[in-house]
Amino acid sequence: MDIDPREIISTDEEKADRSSARLNTLVAITVSVLATFMGICKVKDDNIVQAMQQAQADKLDHWNFYQARNIRQDVAEASALQLRLAKAAAPAQQAAAYDEAIAKNDAKAASEAQKKRELQLQSANDQTTYDRLNYRDDQFDLSDAALAIAIALLAVTALTKLWWMYWVSWVPISFGVLMGLSGLFGWAVHPDALSRLLS
């Protein structure tokens, strides 16, 4: 039995075509799974960004109220001081009226100081909330970046038909999925150095 060279060439081409078709199928499945995962992460990330915006608005509101309370406290303290000075020069029969006005302004100043402390705590809590949410937002941002790089590598893989490039794409895929899952489930995985570099 003689070997026909056309059969050898045809067999090699068929193997290459099957390998290429298998690679393209894997690339397509991988891209569709990544796109679905990215969509789920995007919904969660958008909700976190909205909560961050609300925390920032709350912080600014509380800080503005703090400043208003500070001004009110200063006005009450200044009024009490002026009344004390005026009392010294006033006739003795008006001392009781001055004392009542001074006590009222002192009470107002103390009340504003207490409310100011509460607003300062609320503003600090708002900042803590913002920082906690920003931590998770960073996780989703890193996930998006890594998965976008992976999809770009997969696109080049589909064009070049290089299997090794498909396996290289799994490096950013693994990191992106880890960061996305960390954001979704609140895991404490956060490469601080990388986040600082990119911010």
GROMACS .gro file of C-alpha atoms in nm:
model
  199
    1MET     CA    1   0.000   0.000   0.000
    2ASP     CA    2   0.143   0.334  -0.108
    3ILE     CA    3   0.115   0.654   0.096
    4ASP     CA    4  -0.047   0.935  -0.092
    5PRO     CA    5   0.114   1.270   0.007
    6ARG     CA    6  -0.218   1.444  -0.051
    7GLU     CA    7  -0.374   1.238   0.227
    8ILE     CA    8  -0.097   1.343   0.470
    9ILE     CA    9  -0.139   1.710   0.382
   10SER     CA   10  -0.516   1.680   0.403
   11THR     CA   11  -0.494   1.510   0.743
   12ASP     CA   12  -0.261   1.780   0.880
   13GLU     CA   13  -0.492   2.054   0.752
   14GLU     CA   14  -0.793   1.882   0.905
   15LYS     CA   15  -0.614   1.859   1.242
   16ALA     CA   16  -0.520   2.227   1.222
   17ASP     CA   17  -0.878   2.320   1.130
   18ARG     CA   18  -1.019   2.115   1.418
   19SER     CA   19  -0.768   2.271   1.659
   20SER     CA   20  -0.853   2.619   1.531
   21ALA     CA   21  -1.226   2.552   1.558
   22ARG     CA   22  -1.181   2.423   1.914
   23LEU     CA   23  -0.978   2.733   2.006
   24ASN     CA   24  -1.239   2.967   1.856
   25THR     CA   25  -1.515   2.785   2.045
   26LEU     CA   26  -1.324   2.818   2.374
   27VAL     CA   27  -1.256   3.186   2.304
   28ALA     CA   28  -1.625   3.252   2.228
   29ILE     CA   29  -1.744   3.069   2.542
   30THR     CA   30  -1.484   3.244   2.759
   31VAL     CA   31  -1.576   3.588   2.623
   32SER     CA   32  -1.949   3.529   2.673
   33VAL     CA   33  -1.898   3.409   3.033
   34LEU     CA   34  -1.670   3.707   3.107
   35ALA     CA   35  -1.918   3.953   2.954
   36THR     CA   36  -2.198   3.810   3.169
   37PHE     CA   37  -1.981   3.828   3.482
   38MET     CA   38  -1.880   4.185   3.398
   39GLY     CA   39  -2.247   4.280   3.355
   40ILE     CA   40  -2.336   4.143   3.699
   41CYS     CA   41  -2.040   4.324   3.856
   42LYS     CA   42  -2.137   4.645   3.676
   43VAL     CA   43  -2.484   4.646   3.833
   44LYS     CA   44  -2.338   4.601   4.182
   45ASP     CA   45  -2.066   4.858   4.117
   46ASP     CA   46  -2.320   5.117   3.996
   47ASN     CA   47  -2.521   5.067   4.316
   48ILE     CA   48  -2.204   5.112   4.522
   49VAL     CA   49  -2.118   5.432   4.333
   50GLN     CA   50  -2.466   5.568   4.405
   51ALA     CA   51  -2.422   5.487   4.774
   52MET     CA   52  -2.082   5.659   4.766
   53GLN     CA   53  -2.240   5.970   4.616
   54GLN     CA   54  -2.506   5.966   4.888
   55ALA     CA   55  -2.243   5.927   5.162
   56GLN     CA   56  -2.046   6.216   5.016
   57ALA     CA   57  -2.361   6.434   4.999
   58ASP     CA   58  -2.449   6.341   5.359
   59LYS     CA   59  -2.098   6.428   5.473
   60LEU     CA   60  -2.117   6.768   5.305
   61ASP     CA   61  -2.462   6.833   5.453
   62HIS     CA   62  -2.346   6.740   5.801
   63TRP     CA   63  -2.033   6.950   5.764
   64ASN     CA   64  -2.241   7.251   5.649
   65PHE     CA   65  -2.474   7.207   5.946
   66TYR     CA   66  -2.165   7.183   6.167
   67GLN     CA   67  -2.044   7.518   6.033
   68ALA     CA   68  -2.388   7.673   6.090
   69ARG     CA   69  -2.391   7.543   6.449
   70ASN     CA   70  -2.041   7.683   6.497
   71ILE     CA   71  -2.157   8.028   6.388
   72ARG     CA   72  -2.463   8.006   6.615
   73GLN     CA   73  -2.241   7.907   6.908
   74ASP     CA   74  -2.004   8.198   6.840
   75VAL     CA   75  -2.296   8.443   6.820
   76ALA     CA   76  -2.445   8.314   7.147
   77GLU     CA   77  -2.106   8.332   7.324
   78ALA     CA   78  -2.044   8.685   7.190
   79SER     CA   79  -2.391   8.795   7.301
   80ALA     CA   80  -2.335   8.652   7.649
   81LEU     CA   81  -2.001   8.833   7.671
   82GLN     CA   82  -2.156   9.164   7.563
   83LEU     CA   83  -2.434   9.121   7.819
   84ARG     CA   84  -2.178   9.052   8.093
   85LEU     CA   85  -1.991   9.368   8.002
   86ALA     CA   86  -2.311   9.571   7.982
   87LYS     CA   87  -2.428   9.432   8.320
   88ALA     CA   88  -2.119   9.575   8.490
   89ALA     CA   89  -2.219   9.927   8.384
   90ALA     CA   90  -2.595   9.881   8.436
   91PRO     CA   91  -2.792   9.980   8.745
   92ALA     CA   92  -2.834   9.706   9.009
   93GLN     CA   93  -3.210   9.679   8.953
   94GLN     CA   94  -3.144   9.552   8.593
   95ALA     CA   95  -2.898   9.282   8.702
   96ALA     CA   96  -3.166   9.010   8.714
   97ALA     CA   97  -3.270   9.080   8.352
   98TYR     CA   98  -2.907   9.068   8.244
   99ASP     CA   99  -2.850   8.743   8.432
  100GLU     CA  100  -3.154   8.586   8.263
  101ALA     CA  101  -3.033   8.695   7.915
  102ILE     CA  102  -2.677   8.578   7.991
  103ALA     CA  103  -2.804   8.237   8.110
  104LYS     CA  104  -3.019   8.205   7.797
  105ASN     CA  105  -2.720   8.278   7.569
  106ASP     CA  106  -2.492   8.046   7.768
  107ALA     CA  107  -2.751   7.767   7.736
  108LYS     CA  108  -2.782   7.836   7.362
  109ALA     CA  109  -2.402   7.823   7.321
  110ALA     CA  110  -2.384   7.493   7.515
  111SER     CA  111  -2.668   7.346   7.310
  112GLU     CA  112  -2.501   7.446   6.983
  113ALA     CA  113  -2.168   7.299   7.103
  114GLN     CA  114  -2.340   6.966   7.179
  115LYS     CA  115  -2.521   6.960   6.841
  116LYS     CA  116  -2.193   7.052   6.673
  117ARG     CA  117  -2.019   6.751   6.829
  118GLU     CA  118  -2.301   6.523   6.707
  119LEU     CA  119  -2.271   6.661   6.354
  120GLN     CA  120  -1.894   6.614   6.364
  121LEU     CA  121  -1.948   6.246   6.453
  122GLN     CA  122  -2.206   6.206   6.177
  123SER     CA  123  -1.967   6.362   5.926
  124ALA     CA  124  -1.690   6.124   6.039
  125ASN     CA  125  -1.929   5.828   6.005
  126ASP     CA  126  -2.021   5.944   5.654
  127GLN     CA  127  -1.650   5.949   5.564
  128THR     CA  128  -1.606   5.598   5.705
  129THR     CA  129  -1.902   5.478   5.496
  130TYR     CA  130  -1.756   5.644   5.187
  131ASP     CA  131  -1.414   5.484   5.244
  132ARG     CA  132  -1.569   5.140   5.297
  133LEU     CA  133  -1.768   5.170   4.975
  134ASN     CA  134  -1.468   5.308   4.785
  135TYR     CA  135  -1.270   4.999   4.889
  136ARG     CA  136  -1.529   4.781   4.713
  137ASP     CA  137  -1.553   5.018   4.417
  138ASP     CA  138  -1.175   4.979   4.369
  139GLN     CA  139  -1.224   4.602   4.356
  140PHE     CA  140  -1.479   4.635   4.076
  141ASP     CA  141  -1.259   4.884   3.889
  142LEU     CA  142  -0.963   4.644   3.901
  143SER     CA  143  -1.192   4.360   3.790
  144ASP     CA  144  -1.316   4.564   3.492
  145ALA     CA  145  -0.962   4.656   3.388
  146ALA     CA  146  -0.827   4.302   3.415
  147LEU     CA  147  -1.122   4.149   3.229
  148ALA     CA  148  -1.099   4.411   2.953
  149ILE     CA  149  -0.732   4.316   2.906
  150ALA     CA  150  -0.832   3.949   2.901
  151ILE     CA  151  -1.098   4.009   2.635
  152ALA     CA  152  -0.845   4.199   2.424
  153LEU     CA  153  -0.605   3.904   2.454
  154LEU     CA  154  -0.885   3.666   2.359
  155ALA     CA  155  -0.963   3.873   2.050
  156VAL     CA  156  -0.599   3.853   1.941
  157THR     CA  157  -0.607   3.480   2.018
  158ALA     CA  158  -0.903   3.432   1.783
  159LEU     CA  159  -0.716   3.616   1.508
  160THR     CA  160  -0.376   3.451   1.550
  161LYS     CA  161  -0.503   3.102   1.644
  162LEU     CA  162  -0.226   3.072   1.904
  163TRP     CA  163  -0.316   2.839   2.191
  164TRP     CA  164  -0.049   2.980   2.423
  165MET     CA  165  -0.210   3.322   2.400
  166TYR     CA  166  -0.540   3.171   2.516
  167TRP     CA  167  -0.368   3.033   2.826
  168VAL     CA  168  -0.188   3.366   2.888
  169SER     CA  169  -0.528   3.540   2.888
  170TRP     CA  170  -0.617   3.335   3.195
  171VAL     CA  171  -0.376   3.542   3.406
  172PRO     CA  172  -0.588   3.862   3.382
  173ILE     CA  173  -0.907   3.649   3.379
  174SER     CA  174  -0.814   3.492   3.713
  175PHE     CA  175  -0.725   3.827   3.869
  176GLY     CA  176  -1.037   3.997   3.728
  177VAL     CA  177  -1.271   3.725   3.849
  178LEU     CA  178  -1.105   3.724   4.193
  179MET     CA  179  -1.148   4.102   4.225
  180GLY     CA  180  -1.507   4.086   4.096
  181LEU     CA  181  -1.600   3.814   4.342
  182SER     CA  182  -1.425   4.009   4.618
  183GLY     CA  183  -1.643   4.310   4.537
  184LEU     CA  184  -1.962   4.104   4.514
  185PHE     CA  185  -1.907   3.912   4.837
  186GLY     CA  186  -1.719   4.176   5.037
  187TRP     CA  187  -1.394   3.981   5.062
  188ALA     CA  188  -1.093   4.169   5.196
  189VAL     CA  189  -0.882   4.128   4.882
  190HIS     CA  190  -0.746   4.468   4.783
  191PRO     CA  191  -0.404   4.524   4.624
  192ASP     CA  192  -0.342   4.864   4.783
  193ALA     CA  193  -0.023   4.933   4.589
  194LEU     CA  194  -0.196   4.873   4.257
  195SER     CA  195  -0.496   5.084   4.360
  196ARG     CA  196  -0.269   5.372   4.464
  197LEU     CA  197  -0.077   5.344   4.137
  198LEU     CA  198  -0.398   5.368   3.932
  199SER     CA  199  -0.565   5.647   4.136
   0.00000   0.00000   0.00000
